[in-house]
XYZ file of C-alpha atoms in Angstrom:
581
model
C 7.664 14.376 -29.356
C 5.508 16.719 -28.903
C 2.570 16.018 -26.607
C -0.449 18.565 -26.552
C -3.522 18.732 -24.336
C -6.617 20.412 -23.249
C -8.674 19.812 -20.343
C -11.783 21.895 -20.344
C -13.509 20.506 -16.560
C -16.019 21.922 -15.015
C -16.093 22.571 -11.306
C -19.709 21.881 -9.547
C -18.311 22.201 -5.570
C -14.701 22.481 -3.329
C -14.865 19.055 -3.204
C -13.760 19.028 -7.038
C -10.717 21.504 -6.969
C -8.129 18.873 -6.657
C -9.367 18.092 -10.211
C -8.358 20.774 -12.331
C -5.024 19.007 -12.599
C -3.809 21.986 -14.869
C -0.424 21.033 -14.009
C 2.465 20.401 -15.881
C 6.408 18.322 -15.385
C 9.587 20.212 -16.936
C 13.595 19.136 -16.699
C 16.528 20.119 -18.967
C 14.825 17.286 -21.261
C 11.074 18.276 -21.554
C 10.072 22.134 -22.598
C 6.683 23.454 -21.997
C 5.725 25.195 -25.344
C 1.824 26.287 -24.719
C 0.513 27.343 -21.289
C -2.429 28.821 -20.384
C -5.486 28.453 -18.630
C -9.051 30.658 -19.077
C -11.755 30.739 -16.407
C -15.591 30.571 -16.770
C -18.022 31.415 -14.775
C -22.194 29.239 -14.734
C -22.905 30.985 -17.472
C -19.705 30.474 -19.499
C -18.732 34.597 -19.537
C -14.443 34.160 -19.850
C -12.871 35.585 -15.875
C -10.022 35.301 -16.249
C -6.923 34.523 -18.126
C -3.946 33.128 -16.739
C -0.837 32.540 -19.002
C 2.625 30.744 -17.606
C 4.674 33.507 -16.727
C 1.372 32.860 -13.807
C 2.328 29.598 -13.581
C 3.660 29.536 -9.911
C 7.293 26.935 -10.357
C 7.880 24.713 -7.926
C 10.675 21.968 -8.034
C 8.805 18.781 -8.479
C 9.117 16.639 -5.506
C 9.679 17.035 -1.708
C 11.694 17.542 0.994
C 12.735 13.569 1.200
C 14.454 15.098 -1.638
C 18.364 15.295 -1.989
C 17.739 17.071 -5.214
C 16.800 17.253 -8.521
C 15.552 18.865 -12.167
C 12.113 18.287 -12.726
C 9.787 20.979 -12.209
C 5.969 21.372 -12.694
C 4.301 24.628 -12.832
C 0.635 24.434 -12.058
C -1.965 26.259 -11.516
C -3.230 28.549 -8.043
C -6.795 29.459 -8.806
C -9.025 30.576 -5.983
C -13.148 31.222 -7.453
C -15.514 33.010 -6.602
C -18.510 31.028 -7.164
C -19.196 27.655 -8.107
C -19.832 26.244 -11.008
C -17.358 27.316 -12.624
C -15.657 26.144 -15.452
C -11.150 25.215 -16.513
C -9.333 25.067 -20.183
C -6.568 23.882 -19.501
C -4.487 24.557 -22.901
C -0.829 22.728 -23.397
C 2.334 21.768 -25.381
C 5.322 20.061 -24.361
C 7.782 18.812 -26.689
C 10.394 16.105 -25.375
C 13.523 13.991 -26.578
C 11.734 11.381 -24.499
C 9.831 8.502 -26.352
C 9.638 6.068 -23.316
C 7.130 7.459 -21.737
C 4.074 8.026 -24.094
C 1.123 9.440 -22.889
C -1.813 6.428 -22.130
C -5.635 6.951 -23.082
C -7.141 7.250 -20.215
C -10.631 8.924 -19.446
C -11.476 8.745 -16.141
C -8.448 8.301 -14.158
C -10.584 9.685 -10.274
C -12.953 9.078 -8.284
C -16.133 11.824 -8.268
C -15.438 12.487 -11.912
C -17.909 12.402 -15.184
C -16.680 12.951 -18.916
C -17.980 14.126 -20.813
C -16.381 13.464 -23.545
C -12.884 11.993 -24.394
C -9.457 12.139 -27.449
C -7.039 10.495 -27.731
C -5.288 10.654 -31.036
C -1.175 9.945 -32.106
C 0.711 10.992 -34.731
C 3.727 8.229 -35.520
C 5.795 7.976 -38.582
C 5.049 4.406 -40.079
C 9.315 2.737 -39.991
C 7.760 2.575 -35.973
C 6.261 0.185 -34.723
C 3.767 1.397 -31.550
C 2.285 -1.656 -29.522
C -1.328 -0.436 -27.955
C -2.606 -2.391 -24.490
C -7.257 -2.079 -24.087
C -7.700 -2.442 -20.814
C -11.471 -2.335 -18.841
C -13.514 -1.222 -22.728
C -15.625 -4.579 -22.664
C -19.579 -3.273 -22.301
C -17.792 0.742 -22.766
C -18.788 3.202 -26.149
C -15.325 4.095 -27.522
C -14.842 4.683 -30.738
C -11.749 3.467 -32.095
C -8.695 4.414 -35.357
C -6.293 3.022 -36.338
C -4.136 2.596 -38.883
C -0.328 2.652 -39.639
C 0.782 6.324 -38.793
C -2.703 7.265 -36.411
C -4.152 5.547 -33.385
C -7.232 7.464 -32.546
C -9.846 7.077 -30.070
C -12.979 8.225 -28.535
C -14.935 7.972 -25.560
C -18.530 9.774 -24.699
C -20.388 10.150 -21.801
C -18.548 8.335 -19.275
C -20.705 8.836 -16.119
C -18.759 9.453 -11.902
C -17.563 6.248 -10.262
C -17.366 6.268 -6.830
C -15.168 4.438 -4.647
C -16.483 1.762 -1.937
C -15.064 -0.050 0.279
C -13.180 -3.574 -0.728
C -13.142 -2.999 -4.472
C -10.317 -3.353 -6.959
C -8.208 -0.594 -6.830
C -9.299 1.644 -10.092
C -5.888 -0.143 -11.907
C -8.427 -2.897 -12.179
C -11.863 -1.116 -13.602
C -10.989 1.539 -15.176
C -11.173 2.452 -18.926
C -6.744 2.766 -20.294
C -5.659 2.279 -23.201
C -0.993 1.397 -23.388
C 0.417 3.069 -25.425
C 4.441 2.147 -26.609
C 7.808 1.456 -29.205
C 9.352 -1.201 -29.826
C 12.649 1.240 -30.418
C 13.107 4.329 -28.065
C 15.554 7.015 -26.070
C 15.601 8.271 -23.010
C 18.368 10.646 -21.404
C 19.932 9.474 -24.564
C 20.154 5.995 -24.439
C 18.898 4.274 -27.340
C 16.892 0.848 -26.700
C 14.369 -1.957 -28.458
C 12.014 -3.581 -26.916
C 10.114 -5.799 -27.631
C 9.111 -7.467 -25.224
C 9.919 -8.434 -21.395
C 13.631 -10.069 -21.123
C 14.467 -7.371 -23.671
C 14.453 -4.749 -22.311
C 15.146 -5.531 -18.728
C 18.567 -6.336 -20.771
C 18.210 -2.868 -21.444
C 18.056 -1.905 -17.617
C 20.607 -3.699 -16.848
C 23.387 -2.916 -19.297
C 23.038 0.743 -20.229
C 21.754 1.727 -16.873
C 22.600 -0.440 -13.943
C 25.438 -2.232 -14.648
C 27.694 0.775 -14.591
C 27.235 1.104 -11.096
C 28.400 -1.758 -9.801
C 31.754 0.383 -8.844
C 31.878 -0.650 -5.088
C 35.403 0.506 -3.997
C 38.267 -2.012 -3.264
C 38.469 -1.582 -0.342
C 34.557 -2.218 0.726
C 34.596 -5.115 -1.261
C 37.279 -6.293 0.908
C 35.865 -5.699 4.753
C 32.291 -7.248 3.172
C 33.767 -10.066 3.295
C 35.598 -9.912 6.194
C 32.390 -9.934 7.348
C 30.854 -12.562 6.749
C 33.907 -14.717 6.388
C 32.378 -17.497 9.207
C 28.976 -17.658 7.616
C 28.542 -21.300 6.017
C 25.413 -19.795 3.990
C 24.873 -17.300 1.040
C 21.602 -17.248 2.974
C 23.925 -15.479 6.188
C 25.425 -13.673 4.114
C 23.391 -12.547 3.196
C 21.104 -11.220 6.501
C 24.664 -9.791 7.988
C 25.400 -7.295 4.484
C 21.800 -6.586 4.897
C 21.392 -5.808 8.375
C 25.043 -3.518 7.524
C 22.807 -2.304 4.660
C 20.862 -0.903 7.312
C 23.006 0.039 10.416
C 25.153 1.741 7.500
C 23.008 4.235 4.933
C 19.402 5.998 5.326
C 16.912 5.807 2.545
C 17.054 10.051 0.420
C 14.910 10.602 -3.162
C 18.158 11.068 -5.870
C 16.587 12.246 -9.015
C 18.330 13.975 -12.016
C 17.090 13.633 -14.871
C 17.834 9.331 -16.562
C 17.934 9.472 -12.548
C 13.899 8.684 -12.618
C 15.927 5.172 -13.771
C 19.647 5.312 -13.482
C 20.317 3.981 -9.950
C 23.173 5.941 -7.581
C 26.836 4.525 -8.186
C 27.026 2.241 -5.885
C 30.739 3.686 -4.645
C 28.539 6.766 -4.056
C 25.891 5.340 -1.559
C 28.486 3.980 -0.065
C 30.992 7.083 0.054
C 27.506 9.108 1.150
C 25.432 6.773 3.475
C 22.035 7.702 1.731
C 20.091 7.122 -1.908
C 17.574 6.390 -3.248
C 15.322 3.432 -4.125
C 16.681 2.588 -7.218
C 20.749 3.750 -5.502
C 19.817 1.050 -2.020
C 18.745 -2.036 -3.786
C 21.853 -1.290 -5.898
C 24.749 -0.904 -2.994
C 23.278 -3.853 -1.660
C 22.864 -6.003 -4.612
C 27.301 -4.706 -5.394
C 27.554 -5.994 -1.864
C 26.283 -9.287 -1.970
C 28.182 -9.522 -5.044
C 31.191 -9.030 -3.728
C 30.536 -11.650 -1.383
C 29.330 -14.404 -4.166
C 25.576 -13.856 -3.615
C 23.598 -13.982 -7.083
C 21.064 -11.145 -6.682
C 18.445 -10.094 -9.078
C 17.922 -5.694 -9.394
C 13.423 -5.811 -8.709
C 11.225 -3.007 -10.722
C 7.744 -2.602 -9.539
C 4.997 -0.789 -8.476
C 5.383 -0.632 -3.795
C 2.068 0.836 -1.771
C -0.612 -1.194 -0.500
C -2.702 -1.835 -3.832
C -0.894 -4.477 -4.768
C -0.170 -3.489 -7.875
C 0.595 -5.539 -11.098
C 3.257 -4.652 -13.583
C 1.894 -5.891 -16.555
C 3.149 -8.962 -17.532
C 2.317 -9.006 -21.826
C 2.531 -6.142 -23.248
C 6.220 -4.154 -21.943
C 6.174 -0.417 -20.954
C 8.411 1.304 -18.703
C 6.670 0.998 -15.918
C 7.505 0.681 -11.915
C 6.779 3.587 -9.237
C 9.827 0.998 -6.995
C 13.356 -1.135 -6.738
C 13.630 -4.154 -4.744
C 16.421 -6.724 -4.445
C 15.226 -10.949 -5.085
C 17.514 -13.672 -3.898
C 16.920 -16.553 -6.687
C 16.101 -19.643 -4.802
C 16.019 -22.900 -5.993
C 13.390 -25.119 -5.088
C 12.325 -22.154 -3.057
C 9.894 -19.677 -3.406
C 12.575 -16.090 -3.617
C 13.482 -13.623 -0.896
C 12.801 -9.483 -1.117
C 14.171 -7.450 0.627
C 12.507 -3.880 0.778
C 16.130 -2.030 0.544
C 15.248 1.586 1.930
C 13.685 1.129 5.590
C 15.808 0.416 8.331
C 13.601 -1.466 10.634
C 12.252 -3.911 8.914
C 13.459 -8.076 9.403
C 15.602 -9.855 6.690
C 13.292 -11.130 3.574
C 10.013 -9.348 4.602
C 8.704 -7.184 2.681
C 5.246 -6.507 4.161
C 2.044 -4.270 2.595
C 4.098 -2.083 0.417
C 5.304 -4.936 -2.111
C 3.550 -8.049 -1.749
C 1.861 -10.781 -3.879
C 2.692 -8.733 -7.043
C 3.997 -9.279 -10.437
C 7.383 -7.500 -10.443
C 9.701 -7.445 -12.905
C 13.005 -8.853 -11.730
C 16.080 -8.015 -13.300
C 19.232 -10.510 -14.869
C 21.906 -9.882 -17.274
C 20.042 -12.811 -19.415
C 17.203 -10.206 -19.714
C 13.863 -9.266 -17.791
C 11.462 -12.460 -16.074
C 7.773 -10.711 -15.101
C 7.846 -12.835 -11.419
C 5.202 -12.885 -8.178
C 6.003 -11.015 -4.942
C 5.857 -12.837 -1.641
C 1.574 -13.338 -0.617
C 1.387 -13.706 3.531
C -2.064 -16.583 3.362
C -4.465 -15.825 5.482
C -2.438 -18.844 8.066
C 0.572 -16.386 8.604
C -1.132 -12.823 9.314
C -2.045 -14.406 13.093
C -2.738 -12.736 15.932
C -2.503 -14.308 18.696
C -3.625 -12.930 22.669
C -3.249 -14.901 25.506
C -5.242 -12.936 28.270
C -6.511 -12.786 32.010
C -7.957 -10.104 33.375
C -9.629 -9.841 36.510
C -13.202 -8.129 37.479
C -14.055 -6.183 41.139
C -16.975 -5.717 42.652
C -17.153 -1.781 41.113
C -16.199 -3.255 38.234
C -13.312 -2.279 37.895
C -11.025 -4.836 35.762
C -7.350 -5.505 35.696
C -5.707 -7.155 32.301
C -2.432 -8.601 32.028
C -1.827 -9.854 28.200
C 0.259 -10.910 25.811
C 0.493 -10.457 22.177
C 2.221 -12.153 19.220
C 1.840 -10.935 15.775
C 2.832 -12.633 11.868
C 2.719 -11.641 8.749
C 1.125 -8.422 7.465
C -0.676 -8.173 10.536
C 3.925 -7.703 11.496
C 4.143 -5.133 9.737
C 1.654 -3.114 10.778
C 2.532 -3.019 14.192
C 6.850 -3.880 14.025
C 7.116 0.321 14.171
C 6.157 0.726 17.942
C 9.586 -0.695 19.484
C 9.949 2.536 18.409
C 8.126 4.718 19.565
C 7.722 6.902 22.759
C 6.389 6.003 26.401
C 3.975 8.872 25.728
C 3.055 7.471 22.486
C 3.021 4.152 23.277
C 0.377 5.139 26.233
C -1.315 6.576 22.850
C -1.609 4.228 21.466
C -2.839 1.095 23.181
C -5.247 3.826 24.517
C -6.653 3.813 20.786
C -6.894 0.939 20.202
C -9.108 -0.072 23.087
C -10.879 2.804 22.454
C -14.264 0.850 22.944
C -13.149 1.278 26.776
C -13.698 4.003 29.272
C -11.178 5.177 31.519
C -7.677 3.007 30.519
C -5.305 3.508 33.030
C -1.688 1.539 31.482
C 0.362 0.324 33.825
C 2.877 -1.574 31.956
C 4.276 -2.138 28.022
C 6.095 -4.027 26.791
C 7.263 -5.553 23.447
C 10.511 -7.453 22.160
C 10.216 -6.927 18.265
C 11.795 -11.484 17.364
C 13.818 -9.791 13.818
C 14.322 -13.281 13.642
C 11.704 -15.629 14.172
C 9.333 -12.451 12.474
C 7.110 -12.447 15.499
C 5.549 -8.935 17.169
C 5.065 -9.734 20.450
C 3.764 -6.528 22.923
C 3.091 -7.242 27.173
C 0.301 -5.055 28.634
C -1.423 -4.626 31.200
C -4.414 -1.792 32.936
C -6.990 -0.296 34.558
C -10.356 -0.223 33.553
C -12.987 1.210 36.074
C -16.039 0.785 35.661
C -15.855 -1.554 32.394
C -18.604 -3.562 34.238
C -22.097 -1.940 34.262
C -23.832 -2.624 38.163
C -27.739 -2.661 37.913
C -29.357 -3.226 41.819
C -27.713 -6.918 42.304
C -26.156 -7.874 38.822
C -23.350 -6.962 36.781
C -23.256 -7.054 33.418
C -19.516 -7.990 32.169
C -19.717 -7.557 28.058
C -16.326 -11.236 28.393
C -14.117 -9.645 25.485
C -11.877 -7.023 26.516
C -8.890 -6.847 24.143
C -9.998 -7.714 20.916
C -13.388 -6.359 20.025
C -14.637 -6.229 15.705
C -15.373 -2.725 15.598
C -15.780 -2.606 11.661
C -18.951 -2.916 10.247
C -18.729 -2.010 6.363
C -19.965 1.116 4.431
C -23.469 -0.008 3.807
C -24.886 0.637 -0.173
C -27.586 0.679 -1.670
C -26.909 -0.046 -4.956
C -22.814 -1.327 -4.956
C -21.402 -1.091 -8.317
C -18.151 -2.352 -7.598
C -16.731 -6.581 -6.907
C -15.890 -7.091 -3.772
C -11.863 -7.903 -2.994
C -10.459 -8.373 0.270
C -6.663 -8.393 0.113
C -5.273 -9.727 2.426
C -6.624 -11.927 4.740
C -5.928 -12.683 8.759
C -6.547 -14.948 11.464
C -7.131 -13.784 14.758
C -6.881 -16.110 17.448
C -7.504 -15.639 21.923
C -7.686 -16.887 24.645
C -8.789 -14.649 28.242
C -8.620 -16.388 31.414
C -11.329 -14.219 34.026
C -11.401 -13.738 37.495
C -14.780 -12.840 38.767
C -15.712 -10.905 42.139
C -15.659 -13.651 45.084
C -19.014 -12.372 46.360
C -20.150 -12.764 42.878
C -21.518 -15.657 40.302
C -22.360 -16.019 36.669
C -25.928 -16.742 36.859
C -25.941 -18.155 33.092
C -23.392 -19.298 30.565
C -23.582 -18.469 26.745
C -23.942 -20.396 23.609
C -21.065 -22.112 21.895
C -21.137 -19.306 18.385
C -20.384 -20.629 15.693
C -20.011 -18.792 12.507
C -18.583 -20.719 8.861
C -19.318 -18.979 5.366
C -16.904 -17.960 2.769
C -15.192 -14.855 3.977
C -14.050 -16.158 7.073
C -15.517 -17.939 10.285
C -16.048 -16.981 14.113
C -16.536 -19.493 16.945
C -16.035 -18.243 21.171
C -17.400 -19.972 24.139
C -17.301 -19.013 27.588
C -15.962 -22.018 29.890
C -16.671 -21.549 33.214
C -13.243 -23.539 34.299
C -14.112 -23.115 38.027
C -16.973 -20.799 39.867
C -14.970 -18.140 39.928
C -13.124 -18.459 36.554
C -14.447 -18.268 33.164
C -12.343 -19.034 29.744
C -13.039 -16.687 27.007
C -11.996 -18.250 23.986
C -13.015 -16.352 20.232
C -11.437 -16.599 16.072
C -11.727 -14.694 14.351
C -11.116 -15.643 10.455
C -11.366 -13.845 7.499
C -10.535 -15.223 4.073
C -8.118 -12.908 1.019
C -10.652 -13.029 -2.148
C -12.286 -11.661 -5.092
C -16.651 -11.942 -4.811
C -18.749 -11.157 -6.969
C -20.487 -7.694 -5.517
C -24.324 -9.471 -5.056
C -22.293 -11.085 -2.494
C -21.075 -7.735 -0.867
C -24.756 -7.616 1.830
C -23.732 -11.065 3.249
C -20.128 -9.478 3.935
C -20.906 -6.805 5.373
C -23.467 -9.042 7.868
C -20.928 -11.410 8.624
C -19.045 -7.873 10.279
C -22.208 -6.798 11.205
C -22.752 -10.407 13.853
C -19.539 -10.249 14.838
C -19.148 -7.174 16.453
C -22.581 -8.244 17.612
C -21.378 -10.744 19.653
C -17.681 -9.382 20.005
C -20.020 -7.075 22.487
C -22.060 -9.578 23.444
C -22.427 -9.987 27.741
C -23.052 -12.136 30.334
C -24.350 -11.897 33.667
C -22.932 -11.833 37.435
C -25.551 -11.879 40.320
C -24.213 -11.257 43.512
C -24.315 -14.369 45.433
C -26.779 -14.609 48.568
């Protein structure tokens, strides 16, 4: 396959420099035939010519990679003025036909496209498939005949990122292209559907790497001999893997997709996501527990595998343990801290490709529901005559809220002090007195106990004290405002916060008046708060804040923002205490 690319891009200001994208990857199977950049000033005069040997040439992977033969040549150019124009020309050849470039006329925010064309020429004895995404209502010229696919589009306006919107991959135009027959690093494949593709991955890339040493198999069998269930065995093995190995990337040729041998991971004690997933699978196989290598797109965006278009895609591997009549168990094998069966927001709620000897299957990973993503605060604080408060709080977090905090378990005392001061950053003059953390991995609950003091918390005016009752969980986030929003509203993950706080008032103050109970309910969630007088000197503050996941039209965004504004307003509401006579 020969790939020719020509890009002419005008950079209007310094923020556009990162979008020059004048780089090319290569390795022993990808050869660079042509590489050149011409630079022009604002009037179109050529001011510089950069040849192939003038490009920076570095390893294509970071320090977290053990070894890779992949390299990248990239342009290092410092403009003397704006605007300026770069013309980038590149041609490469490769024996790999597994990754045919897609047509992506817009690939980033703040970049508009004046004109973009894509042409694919191929022998007519090869079957080429394509999938058109998000091209409705777009001015795109299309030509598709035997041996040639052609697309052309003009005048596509730049997109601005908008808070609480779908990921760009979900709405930007894109044409995916794949061949039914292809080679990858010399390995031949035929795959028209995910079933066939899964068989190829298993038998040509994975099966030969499941070579656990006999001594390790015997050790593992002895390790789990007292466990009566497959899940019990899997838990012990998962802990064994977390204790024994660490993650490090290994990318050499087909190593981008082929796992490191289980025997090598066992010997060395490290591996990349594919190697560690395969190693865990091999250990489970040694004790008769079935599990499956799984490919997916990892990251907070919840990007799906294209379930109706078979093409080499994914950037991560995890392990699945199938369960009869129950939700499958998913294991993140690169993380030494995560509890068994917990995957968090890195791989949750998305379509993935499960590889089995019988073929590939599209499945969906665990979705953490609004009701699962909880934080429960039980606390008490005492208010003193000078406005100081002394707080004792316990917090229990589950689901994605657990995921947000479990890493605190291994932080230093100094970093924890800084973390909690930042968490309650709306309170001045905090002094943290005690921090206790218990990470309950069995129940997947993160428990925090924190004691702190804050001077001048309450404001004293004459014979009155103004007290903001919500000291521990104020919503300070208000979504950005957009005068003309373009994108739909998407709330990827819901949550539920429940707070109950007992407040002891100063002996010589009494409540002037209590606020009314506040209830807000709408399509986005709900908010409830109330202050109850337990006795003359004790108040009980109760609060519940729920935000539900979901997708809504762009017209709903203003109401969603108003919801957050009202919650923020209620969370900072004050009650007046008056001195007793």
